[in-house]
Tab-separated table of C-alpha atoms in Angstrom:
chain	number	residue	atom	x	y	z
B	72	MET	CA	0.052	0.046	-0.116
B	73	LEU	CA	0.901	3.911	-0.855
B	74	ILE	CA	0.213	7.040	0.643
B	75	ALA	CA	-1.015	9.543	-2.308
B	76	ALA	CA	-0.238	13.315	-1.664
B	77	ILE	CA	-1.545	16.129	-4.105
B	78	ASP	CA	0.675	18.922	-3.559
B	79	GLN	CA	-1.208	22.025	-5.614
B	80	GLY	CA	1.114	24.978	-5.797
B	81	THR	CA	1.037	28.331	-7.281
B	82	THR	CA	2.632	27.528	-10.321
B	83	SER	CA	2.198	23.486	-10.640
B	84	THR	CA	0.319	20.334	-9.659
B	85	ARG	CA	1.971	17.501	-8.269
B	86	CYS	CA	1.116	13.890	-7.255
B	87	ILE	CA	3.821	12.055	-5.405
B	88	LEU	CA	3.275	8.705	-3.877
B	89	PHE	CA	5.147	7.594	-0.590
B	90	ASN	CA	5.731	4.127	0.625
B	91	HIS	CA	5.511	3.093	4.759
B	92	GLU	CA	9.241	4.515	4.733
B	93	GLY	CA	8.501	8.098	3.566
B	94	GLN	CA	10.524	7.403	0.452
B	95	PRO	CA	8.877	8.826	-3.179
B	96	VAL	CA	7.860	6.445	-5.442
B	97	ALA	CA	6.332	7.621	-7.900
B	98	THR	CA	5.702	11.500	-9.080
B	99	ALA	CA	4.055	13.596	-11.865
B	100	GLN	CA	3.937	17.209	-12.103
B	101	GLN	CA	1.999	19.781	-14.322
B	102	GLU	CA	2.038	23.458	-14.237
B	103	HIS	CA	-0.884	25.687	-14.944
B	104	ARG	CA	-1.713	29.306	-16.123
B	105	GLN	CA	-0.854	32.555	-14.274
B	106	ILE	CA	-3.112	35.024	-15.459
B	107	TYR	CA	-2.237	38.976	-15.101
B	108	PRO	CA	-5.845	40.488	-16.084
B	109	ARG	CA	-4.255	43.847	-14.606
B	110	PRO	CA	-0.789	45.464	-12.377
B	111	GLY	CA	-1.007	43.541	-9.420
B	112	TRP	CA	-3.677	41.029	-10.019
B	113	VAL	CA	-3.291	37.218	-10.181
B	114	GLU	CA	-5.777	34.359	-11.352
B	115	HIS	CA	-5.654	30.697	-11.788
B	116	ASP	CA	-8.317	28.910	-13.098
B	117	PRO	CA	-10.149	26.307	-10.771
B	118	MET	CA	-11.581	24.067	-13.576
B	119	GLU	CA	-7.527	23.667	-14.552
B	120	ILE	CA	-6.372	22.886	-11.299
B	121	TRP	CA	-8.922	20.126	-10.714
B	122	ALA	CA	-8.188	18.857	-13.940
B	123	HIS	CA	-4.407	18.618	-13.189
B	124	ALA	CA	-4.868	17.217	-9.653
B	125	GLN	CA	-7.126	14.185	-11.385
B	126	GLY	CA	-4.397	13.892	-13.930
B	127	MET	CA	-1.386	13.739	-11.942
B	128	PHE	CA	-2.888	11.390	-9.492
B	129	ALA	CA	-3.692	9.081	-12.420
B	130	GLU	CA	0.153	9.789	-13.948
B	131	ALA	CA	1.762	8.965	-10.659
B	132	LEU	CA	-0.565	5.635	-10.525
B	133	ALA	CA	0.651	4.533	-13.830
B	134	ARG	CA	4.084	5.236	-13.484
B	135	VAL	CA	4.497	2.236	-10.566
B	136	ASN	CA	1.369	0.192	-12.077
B	137	ALA	CA	-0.544	1.032	-9.080
B	138	ARG	CA	-4.390	1.155	-9.013
B	139	VAL	CA	-6.730	3.263	-6.583
B	140	ALA	CA	-7.104	0.420	-4.504
B	141	ASP	CA	-3.385	0.236	-3.413
B	142	ILE	CA	-3.528	3.946	-2.219
B	143	ALA	CA	-4.180	3.713	1.859
B	144	ALA	CA	-5.171	7.260	2.098
B	145	ILE	CA	-4.646	10.803	0.111
B	146	GLY	CA	-3.392	13.572	1.663
B	147	ILE	CA	-4.073	17.335	-0.061
B	148	THR	CA	-1.730	20.010	0.337
B	149	ASN	CA	-2.047	23.737	-1.596
B	150	GLN	CA	-1.812	26.961	-1.859
B	151	ARG	CA	-2.702	29.332	0.657
B	152	GLU	CA	-5.024	32.066	0.906
B	153	THR	CA	-6.147	31.625	-2.945
B	154	THR	CA	-9.843	31.995	-2.737
B	155	ILE	CA	-12.439	30.115	-4.645
B	156	VAL	CA	-16.376	30.903	-4.774
B	157	TRP	CA	-18.300	27.860	-6.873
B	158	GLU	CA	-22.224	27.031	-7.121
B	159	ARG	CA	-23.143	24.522	-4.682
B	160	ALA	CA	-25.695	22.701	-7.508
B	161	THR	CA	-23.393	23.155	-10.430
B	162	GLY	CA	-19.795	23.095	-8.971
B	163	LYS	CA	-19.025	26.041	-11.469
B	164	PRO	CA	-16.864	28.833	-10.114
B	165	ILE	CA	-18.256	32.389	-10.448
B	166	TYR	CA	-15.007	33.907	-11.114
B	167	ASN	CA	-11.472	32.645	-11.340
B	168	ALA	CA	-9.534	31.958	-8.005
B	169	ILE	CA	-7.727	34.916	-6.840
B	170	VAL	CA	-4.603	33.977	-5.787
B	171	TRP	CA	-2.601	34.817	-2.287
B	172	GLN	CA	-0.043	37.236	-4.450
B	173	ASP	CA	-2.931	39.251	-5.937
B	174	THR	CA	-3.062	42.907	-4.290
B	175	ARG	CA	-6.533	43.740	-5.195
B	176	THR	CA	-8.049	43.996	-1.865
B	177	ALA	CA	-5.699	46.941	-0.927
B	178	ASP	CA	-8.445	49.355	-0.742
B	179	ILE	CA	-10.656	47.003	1.441
B	180	CYS	CA	-7.730	46.740	3.948
B	181	ALA	CA	-7.289	50.699	4.167
B	182	GLU	CA	-11.269	50.903	4.924
B	183	LEU	CA	-10.961	47.760	7.428
B	184	ALA	CA	-8.115	49.387	8.787
B	185	LYS	CA	-9.328	52.937	9.635
B	186	ASP	CA	-10.746	51.718	12.786
B	187	GLY	CA	-7.968	49.679	15.199
B	188	GLY	CA	-5.437	50.136	12.352
B	189	GLN	CA	-3.301	47.306	10.571
B	190	ASP	CA	-3.630	45.366	13.726
B	191	ARG	CA	-7.000	45.313	14.221
B	192	TYR	CA	-7.501	41.616	14.077
B	193	ARG	CA	-4.295	40.525	15.256
B	194	ALA	CA	-5.534	39.392	18.921
B	195	LYS	CA	-8.156	36.880	17.231
B	196	THR	CA	-6.335	35.907	14.390
B	197	GLY	CA	-3.080	36.164	14.862
B	198	LEU	CA	-2.619	38.068	11.403
B	199	PRO	CA	-2.438	41.530	10.214
B	200	LEU	CA	-5.077	43.345	7.618
B	201	ALA	CA	-3.109	42.872	4.283
B	202	THR	CA	-4.193	41.811	0.174
B	203	TYR	CA	-2.674	38.210	1.375
B	204	PHE	CA	-5.422	36.446	3.350
B	205	SER	CA	-8.390	35.365	1.846
B	206	GLY	CA	-11.217	37.178	3.755
B	207	PRO	CA	-10.725	40.254	1.694
B	208	LYS	CA	-10.374	38.345	-1.481
B	209	LEU	CA	-13.849	36.666	-0.405
B	210	LYS	CA	-15.403	39.992	0.087
B	211	TRP	CA	-14.243	41.366	-2.971
B	212	LEU	CA	-15.840	38.755	-4.901
B	213	LEU	CA	-19.129	39.234	-3.034
B	214	ASP	CA	-18.820	42.983	-3.430
B	215	HIS	CA	-17.788	42.525	-7.400
B	216	VAL	CA	-19.798	39.413	-8.913
B	217	PRO	CA	-23.026	40.665	-9.316
B	218	GLY	CA	-25.707	38.970	-7.320
B	219	ALA	CA	-22.969	36.994	-5.093
B	220	ARG	CA	-23.774	38.108	-1.871
B	221	ALA	CA	-27.738	37.477	-1.884
B	222	ARG	CA	-27.018	33.732	-3.183
B	223	ALA	CA	-24.407	33.029	-1.144
B	224	GLN	CA	-26.956	33.964	1.910
B	225	ASP	CA	-29.062	31.550	0.249
B	226	GLY	CA	-26.863	28.520	0.205
B	227	GLU	CA	-26.255	28.410	-3.338
B	228	LEU	CA	-22.564	29.554	-3.044
B	229	LEU	CA	-19.512	27.886	-1.337
B	230	PHE	CA	-16.430	29.276	-0.568
B	231	GLY	CA	-13.247	27.871	-0.161
B	232	THR	CA	-9.319	27.625	-0.515
B	233	VAL	CA	-7.778	25.596	-2.850
B	234	ASP	CA	-7.627	22.350	-0.340
B	235	THR	CA	-11.599	22.683	0.446
B	236	TRP	CA	-12.120	22.871	-3.450
B	237	LEU	CA	-10.290	19.833	-3.964
B	238	ILE	CA	-11.860	17.982	-1.553
B	239	TRP	CA	-15.272	18.821	-2.558
B	240	ASN	CA	-14.899	17.909	-5.918
B	241	ALA	CA	-13.113	14.666	-4.684
B	242	THR	CA	-15.377	13.700	-2.205
B	243	GLY	CA	-18.479	15.759	-2.284
B	244	HIS	CA	-17.834	16.948	1.383
B	245	HIS	CA	-17.103	21.047	1.885
B	246	VAL	CA	-14.033	20.860	4.329
B	247	THR	CA	-11.098	22.620	5.297
B	248	ASP	CA	-8.852	22.347	7.930
B	249	VAL	CA	-7.534	24.591	10.957
B	250	THR	CA	-4.268	25.347	8.824
B	251	ASN	CA	-6.134	26.981	5.660
B	252	ALA	CA	-8.899	28.036	8.221
B	253	GLY	CA	-6.227	29.783	10.292
B	254	ARG	CA	-4.818	31.548	6.946
B	255	THR	CA	-8.307	33.198	5.869
B	256	MET	CA	-7.937	36.236	8.564
B	257	LEU	CA	-11.994	34.914	9.443
B	258	MET	CA	-10.805	32.140	12.180
B	259	ASN	CA	-10.241	32.917	15.982
B	260	LEU	CA	-7.140	31.085	16.988
B	261	ALA	CA	-8.529	30.155	20.205
B	262	THR	CA	-11.612	28.655	19.066
B	263	LEU	CA	-10.558	26.809	16.061
B	264	ASP	CA	-14.076	28.483	14.750
B	265	TRP	CA	-15.150	31.166	12.283
B	266	ASP	CA	-15.611	34.425	14.276
B	267	ASP	CA	-18.602	36.412	14.146
B	268	ASP	CA	-17.840	39.369	14.423
B	269	ILE	CA	-15.283	39.528	11.772
B	270	LEU	CA	-17.921	37.677	9.267
B	271	ARG	CA	-20.312	40.773	10.390
B	272	ASP	CA	-17.172	43.161	9.378
B	273	LEU	CA	-16.676	41.951	6.237
B	274	ASP	CA	-20.231	41.090	5.353
B	275	ILE	CA	-19.621	37.276	4.826
B	276	PRO	CA	-22.566	35.032	4.652
B	277	ARG	CA	-21.064	32.244	7.018
B	278	ALA	CA	-23.636	29.788	5.186
B	279	MET	CA	-20.696	29.302	2.420
B	280	LEU	CA	-17.751	28.618	4.906
B	281	PRO	CA	-16.686	25.364	4.956
B	282	ARG	CA	-16.911	23.163	8.367
B	283	ILE	CA	-13.541	23.541	9.743
B	284	ALA	CA	-11.504	19.891	10.880
B	285	SER	CA	-8.234	18.679	12.304
B	286	SER	CA	-5.368	18.378	9.682
B	287	SER	CA	-5.607	14.229	9.866
B	288	GLU	CA	-8.812	12.413	9.619
B	289	VAL	CA	-10.698	10.837	6.975
B	290	TYR	CA	-12.939	13.779	5.785
B	291	GLY	CA	-14.613	11.358	2.874
B	292	GLU	CA	-13.834	9.099	0.065
B	293	THR	CA	-13.152	9.356	-3.450
B	294	ARG	CA	-15.777	7.817	-6.256
B	295	GLU	CA	-13.390	5.168	-6.285
B	296	GLY	CA	-13.248	4.377	-2.528
B	297	ALA	CA	-9.901	6.017	-1.508
B	298	PRO	CA	-9.974	8.056	1.875
B	299	VAL	CA	-8.994	11.721	1.411
B	300	ALA	CA	-7.313	11.871	5.118
B	301	GLY	CA	-5.096	14.814	5.290
B	302	ASP	CA	-5.109	18.792	4.534
B	303	MET	CA	-2.634	21.507	5.366
B	304	GLY	CA	-1.208	24.709	3.972
B	305	ASP	CA	1.998	24.308	2.485
B	306	GLN	CA	4.439	25.733	4.468
B	307	HIS	CA	2.278	23.861	7.614
B	308	ALA	CA	2.863	20.300	5.595
B	309	ALA	CA	6.327	21.349	5.248
B	310	LEU	CA	6.800	21.916	8.962
B	311	PHE	CA	4.996	18.475	9.686
B	312	GLY	CA	7.123	17.117	6.926
B	313	GLN	CA	10.591	18.232	8.004
B	314	THR	CA	9.244	16.457	11.578
B	315	CYS	CA	9.930	19.858	13.562
B	316	PHE	CA	7.613	18.462	16.248
B	317	ALA	CA	9.548	20.255	19.095
B	318	PRO	CA	8.932	23.755	20.037
B	319	GLY	CA	11.995	25.512	18.694
B	320	GLU	CA	12.341	23.652	15.633
B	321	ALA	CA	11.690	25.858	12.595
B	322	LYS	CA	11.778	24.953	8.583
B	323	ASN	CA	12.224	27.351	5.751
B	324	THR	CA	10.784	26.256	2.227
B	325	TYR	CA	12.407	27.950	-1.040
B	326	GLY	CA	9.608	28.398	-3.195
B	327	THR	CA	7.807	31.152	-5.408
B	328	GLY	CA	7.899	32.775	-2.250
B	329	CYS	CA	10.101	32.114	0.966
B	330	PHE	CA	8.069	30.879	4.135
B	331	MET	CA	9.857	30.443	7.685
B	332	LEU	CA	8.235	28.633	10.386
B	333	MET	CA	8.849	27.463	14.053
B	334	ASN	CA	7.412	25.410	15.956
B	335	THR	CA	5.892	27.249	19.511
B	336	GLY	CA	3.870	24.527	21.332
B	337	GLU	CA	0.446	24.181	22.223
B	338	THR	CA	0.271	27.967	23.338
B	339	PRO	CA	0.164	30.776	20.323
B	340	VAL	CA	3.111	33.518	20.621
B	341	PRO	CA	1.719	36.632	19.940
B	342	SER	CA	4.001	38.833	17.920
B	343	SER	CA	4.851	42.593	18.225
B	344	ASN	CA	7.610	42.198	15.300
B	345	GLY	CA	5.611	41.404	12.364
B	346	LEU	CA	5.569	37.529	12.047
B	347	LEU	CA	2.289	35.850	12.021
B	348	THR	CA	0.766	33.520	14.709
B	349	THR	CA	-0.847	30.502	13.159
B	350	VAL	CA	-1.986	26.746	13.816
B	351	GLY	CA	0.829	24.556	12.651
B	352	TYR	CA	-1.204	21.165	12.621
B	353	LYS	CA	-4.071	19.405	14.431
B	354	ILE	CA	-3.614	15.661	14.171
B	355	GLY	CA	-7.114	14.242	15.072
B	356	ASP	CA	-8.059	14.710	18.351
B	357	ALA	CA	-4.701	16.133	20.062
B	358	LYS	CA	-4.576	19.642	20.904
B	359	PRO	CA	-3.373	21.875	18.107
B	360	VAL	CA	0.288	22.810	17.997
B	361	TYR	CA	1.291	26.607	17.266
B	362	ALA	CA	3.622	28.421	14.726
B	363	LEU	CA	5.338	31.920	13.937
B	364	GLU	CA	5.678	32.523	10.655
B	365	GLY	CA	7.883	34.948	8.700
B	366	SER	CA	5.983	34.950	4.834
B	367	ILE	CA	8.466	36.601	1.946
B	368	ALA	CA	6.248	37.402	-1.184
B	369	ILE	CA	9.202	36.729	-3.836
B	370	ALA	CA	12.082	34.402	-3.508
B	371	GLY	CA	11.988	31.901	-6.356
B	372	ALA	CA	10.088	34.272	-8.134
B	373	LEU	CA	12.705	36.767	-8.302
B	374	VAL	CA	14.813	33.843	-10.479
B	375	GLN	CA	11.614	33.240	-13.005
B	376	TRP	CA	11.166	36.968	-13.428
B	377	LEU	CA	15.129	37.314	-14.212
B	378	ARG	CA	14.506	34.366	-16.809
B	379	ASP	CA	10.914	35.393	-18.201
B	380	ASN	CA	11.281	39.036	-18.203
B	381	LEU	CA	14.946	40.263	-18.493
B	382	GLY	CA	15.835	37.122	-20.595
B	383	LEU	CA	18.958	36.854	-18.195
B	384	ILE	CA	19.336	33.089	-18.158
B	385	HIS	CA	17.068	30.626	-20.279
B	386	GLN	CA	16.711	28.036	-17.482
B	387	SER	CA	16.201	28.735	-13.631
B	388	GLY	CA	18.874	26.298	-12.563
B	389	GLU	CA	21.123	28.294	-14.838
B	390	ILE	CA	20.869	31.090	-12.112
B	391	GLU	CA	23.877	29.647	-9.960
B	392	ALA	CA	26.474	29.085	-12.001
B	393	LEU	CA	25.637	33.028	-13.403
B	394	ALA	CA	26.190	33.881	-9.878
B	395	ARG	CA	29.282	32.225	-9.130
B	396	SER	CA	30.735	34.154	-12.304
B	397	VAL	CA	31.379	37.151	-9.980
B	398	GLU	CA	33.116	37.080	-6.375
B	399	ASP	CA	30.634	39.154	-4.857
B	400	ASN	CA	27.637	41.169	-5.407
B	401	GLY	CA	29.841	44.335	-6.641
B	402	GLY	CA	27.855	46.523	-4.003
B	403	ILE	CA	24.354	46.276	-5.161
B	404	TYR	CA	21.246	45.145	-3.141
B	405	PHE	CA	17.966	44.465	-4.678
B	406	VAL	CA	14.831	43.908	-2.818
B	407	PRO	CA	12.395	42.471	-4.552
B	408	ALA	CA	9.057	44.269	-3.335
B	409	PHE	CA	6.992	43.322	-6.353
B	410	SER	CA	3.872	43.299	-4.632
B	411	GLY	CA	4.935	45.012	-1.416
B	412	LEU	CA	6.829	43.269	1.149
B	413	TYR	CA	5.618	40.833	3.714
B	414	ALA	CA	7.338	39.953	6.992
B	415	PRO	CA	8.135	41.530	9.215
B	416	TYR	CA	7.707	44.503	7.274
B	417	TRP	CA	4.031	44.617	5.637
B	418	ARG	CA	4.456	47.625	3.766
B	419	GLU	CA	1.848	47.417	0.618
B	420	ASP	CA	3.517	50.889	-0.575
B	421	ALA	CA	7.411	48.971	-1.489
B	422	ARG	CA	8.062	48.201	-4.530
B	423	GLY	CA	10.936	46.491	-6.128
B	424	VAL	CA	14.723	48.479	-6.051
B	425	ILE	CA	18.130	47.691	-7.277
B	426	VAL	CA	20.483	50.073	-5.298
B	427	GLY	CA	23.983	50.569	-5.072
B	428	LEU	CA	24.506	50.644	-9.087
B	429	THR	CA	27.712	51.547	-10.842
B	430	ARG	CA	29.149	51.071	-14.239
B	431	PHE	CA	31.288	47.916	-13.000
B	432	VAL	CA	27.995	45.774	-12.223
B	433	ASN	CA	27.443	43.275	-14.650
B	434	LYS	CA	24.707	40.543	-14.681
B	435	GLY	CA	26.527	38.440	-12.646
B	436	HIS	CA	26.412	40.766	-10.007
B	437	LEU	CA	22.541	41.056	-10.551
B	438	ALA	CA	22.079	37.136	-10.369
B	439	ARG	CA	23.749	36.971	-7.220
B	440	ALA	CA	22.035	39.757	-5.495
B	441	ALA	CA	19.030	38.149	-6.761
B	442	LEU	CA	19.801	35.461	-4.701
B	443	GLU	CA	21.250	37.008	-1.421
B	444	ALA	CA	17.741	39.008	-1.613
B	445	THR	CA	16.145	35.731	-0.084
B	446	ALA	CA	18.896	34.637	1.816
B	447	TYR	CA	18.577	38.212	3.748
B	448	GLN	CA	14.723	38.498	3.681
B	449	THR	CA	15.110	35.198	5.454
B	450	ARG	CA	17.739	36.847	7.842
B	451	ASP	CA	15.171	39.671	8.657
B	452	VAL	CA	12.493	36.889	9.748
B	453	LEU	CA	14.453	35.079	11.670
B	454	ASP	CA	15.901	38.193	14.150
B	455	ALA	CA	11.761	38.994	14.098
B	456	MET	CA	11.754	35.406	15.439
B	457	ASN	CA	14.196	35.728	18.364
B	458	ARG	CA	12.666	39.121	19.314
B	459	ASP	CA	9.680	37.667	19.747
B	460	ILE	CA	10.573	34.375	21.588
B	461	GLN	CA	12.629	36.418	23.815
B	462	ALA	CA	9.422	38.299	24.755
B	463	SER	CA	7.697	34.743	25.203
B	464	ILE	CA	9.978	33.783	28.424
B	465	ASP	CA	7.896	36.011	30.103
B	466	THR	CA	4.766	34.239	29.784
B	467	PRO	CA	3.945	30.920	31.492
B	468	GLN	CA	4.613	28.820	28.910
B	469	ALA	CA	7.804	26.839	28.786
B	470	PRO	CA	10.802	28.760	27.232
B	471	ILE	CA	11.518	28.143	23.596
B	472	SER	CA	15.031	27.929	22.655
B	473	PRO	CA	16.806	30.423	20.030
B	474	LEU	CA	16.923	28.438	16.886
B	475	GLN	CA	20.024	26.070	16.695
B	476	SER	CA	20.098	25.223	13.129
B	477	LEU	CA	17.604	25.564	9.885
B	478	LYS	CA	16.008	22.698	7.812
B	479	VAL	CA	15.504	23.782	4.047
B	480	ASP	CA	13.637	22.746	1.345
B	481	GLY	CA	11.746	23.537	-1.307
B	482	GLY	CA	13.264	24.463	-5.020
B	483	MET	CA	15.721	26.517	-4.179
B	484	VAL	CA	17.652	24.481	-1.852
B	485	ARG	CA	19.535	22.822	-4.924
B	486	ASN	CA	21.395	26.127	-5.050
B	487	GLU	CA	24.681	25.791	-2.912
B	488	LEU	CA	25.970	28.984	-3.450
B	489	LEU	CA	22.001	30.360	-1.769
B	490	MET	CA	22.378	27.721	0.820
B	491	GLN	CA	25.916	28.590	2.060
B	492	PHE	CA	25.018	32.235	2.045
B	493	GLN	CA	22.053	31.483	3.939
B	494	ALA	CA	24.267	29.519	6.606
B	495	ASP	CA	26.571	32.373	6.454
B	496	ILE	CA	24.347	35.699	6.951
B	497	LEU	CA	22.068	33.536	9.939
B	498	ASN	CA	25.433	32.272	11.676
B	499	VAL	CA	23.327	28.926	12.189
B	500	PRO	CA	24.080	25.634	10.281
B	501	VAL	CA	21.363	25.304	7.362
B	502	ILE	CA	20.320	21.381	6.760
B	503	ARG	CA	18.780	20.039	3.634
B	504	PRO	CA	17.135	16.558	3.848
B	505	THR	CA	17.535	13.437	2.337
B	506	VAL	CA	13.494	13.970	1.005
B	507	SER	CA	13.316	17.489	-0.590
B	508	GLU	CA	9.765	17.139	-1.495
B	509	THR	CA	8.629	17.796	3.035
B	510	THR	CA	5.119	19.883	1.622
B	511	ALA	CA	3.911	16.444	-0.251
B	512	LEU	CA	5.543	14.388	2.516
B	513	GLY	CA	3.735	16.077	5.175
B	514	ALA	CA	0.487	16.262	3.509
B	515	ALA	CA	1.099	12.230	3.183
B	516	TYR	CA	1.956	11.992	7.291
B	517	ALA	CA	-1.189	13.464	7.773
B	518	ALA	CA	-3.005	11.278	5.927
B	519	GLY	CA	-0.845	8.249	6.831
B	520	LEU	CA	-1.926	8.854	10.568
B	521	ALA	CA	-5.426	9.161	10.143
B	522	VAL	CA	-5.687	5.646	8.983
B	523	GLY	CA	-3.006	3.609	10.842
B	524	TYR	CA	-0.629	3.584	7.813
B	525	TRP	CA	2.089	5.150	10.613
B	526	ARG	CA	1.429	4.571	14.254
B	527	ASN	CA	2.423	8.009	15.592
B	528	ILE	CA	4.684	11.141	14.924
B	529	GLU	CA	8.108	8.936	16.649
B	530	ASP	CA	7.105	6.509	13.770
B	531	LEU	CA	7.778	9.624	11.201
B	532	ARG	CA	10.586	11.414	12.807
B	533	ALA	CA	12.757	8.186	12.443
B	534	HIS	CA	12.575	8.518	8.760
B	535	TRP	CA	14.028	11.810	8.666
B	536	ARG	CA	17.513	12.100	7.053
B	537	ALA	CA	19.765	15.183	6.286
B	538	ASP	CA	21.626	15.241	3.214
B	539	LYS	CA	23.742	18.039	3.315
B	540	THR	CA	24.640	20.834	5.993
B	541	TRP	CA	26.094	23.818	5.548
B	542	GLN	CA	27.978	25.390	8.012
B	543	PRO	CA	28.648	29.169	8.674
B	544	ARG	CA	31.803	30.720	7.359
B	545	MET	CA	31.580	34.389	7.279
B	546	ASP	CA	33.491	36.213	9.516
B	547	ASP	CA	31.326	38.589	12.255
B	548	ALA	CA	32.675	41.783	10.883
B	549	THR	CA	31.811	40.768	7.116
B	550	ARG	CA	28.429	39.684	8.434
B	551	ASP	CA	27.593	42.725	10.150
B	552	ARG	CA	28.635	45.192	6.878
B	553	MET	CA	26.369	43.171	4.383
B	554	TYR	CA	23.397	42.873	6.639
B	555	ARG	CA	23.619	46.593	7.282
B	556	GLY	CA	23.718	47.204	3.632
B	557	TRP	CA	20.376	45.384	2.764
B	558	GLN	CA	18.530	46.989	5.794
B	559	LYS	CA	19.385	50.011	3.897
B	560	ALA	CA	18.194	49.452	0.785
B	561	VAL	CA	15.233	47.935	2.010
B	562	THR	CA	13.785	51.620	3.153
B	563	ARG	CA	14.644	52.633	-0.436
B	564	ALA	CA	11.692	50.314	-1.319
B	565	PHE	CA	9.058	52.402	0.645
B	566	GLY	CA	6.650	54.503	0.108
B	567	TRP	CA	7.054	54.139	-3.711
B	568	VAL	CA	2.959	53.666	-4.343
B	569	GLU	CA	0.608	56.529	-2.934
B	570	GLN	CA	-2.141	55.479	-1.260
């Protein structure tokens, strides 16, 4: 028997089949269209996503001559916050999916912030008011699609993030898990239920919202009888797949964006340093485990931009060789605030800048600065995390140790230059696991636990193996000088968009 994980990401949909040792035995992947109707708007076609999920599941099975009967359970992990509304009767979306990167809700967020500021809902949700989250996107859809709000109140329309959309199509059940619900800005972290006051403020009918479940339970079965039993937002799944089960353990995923999560145990740690307080995961009836998260909007997407918009490289993998063609960044810094800056700044008025340009600078320096930008942004997040952890020492919960090492995953961890620079600028070891597809692995683990394929988290921890460790090699003076340059560059990105 195998476990299937559907990993529905920002740019592609994958299905990976895992065996009992947590090793991938088959993978199928397909990219989907990125739709940009206007500057700052990003959409996906929900029907295309569902078709690709079905197709990749079938293709993965075919690669190992497996049948649906050979699948013990299916786990789903997904791009978070991306918002879909569809007709209950027909399953037809009323609009394209509005993607997490989309900034069209800036005016809605600004209007809500007039009463209570950007942190109006932070105490309840752990989140600041930002275009990133689903609640304002759902409000935009209800405001702009004719008749949508009345139809939602009558129970004709359903809302879901991508996990809910896939589970509904696969099983007919309208459900989400706590990790995805926690990214809507509509769920109360204390009750793990939709918050009626916030729903009222955003004028969102409760009738259209899915049931909030744990991350590991049987939600329903497919038409072929396979149980769908795991559901985690992608970054939470990576935390789980990296077996960060103890408070103080952290992972950083390098994908389109970059996302660092640290396990903070069974008590949420509030952030006063621009981070998100979020549910890390909840396994069945066990207590939820919380996390601090730093979300970075642009990481691998910057390499894609150099490839697709500037033609600097032909394939993303060429960025490392180009960056290695020079000894350093030539004095330039690249702040990729294409859609504002996320953690820890939360500046929607920021836009991308390259600073420090001289005639000495060439395309190698540009490539190197682009890679370094991801590492610097990760340093911003880790410094904020350490400040929040220090502040939490005065609270009743058990103290959390500062980060001793960073587990990494995602597409960019194959870039050895970036990983070494990351270790240097953080001054902690950076560890890549043997199974780099930890997002899909986390979803598989959640599904497998629900059906008894694995007994407990100790079974899972035994599967984790390190592939490579990068030790910091940079001296303190150089590290401090380079990071000061980055901090100065970030301020140059602020205030570009006039609200």
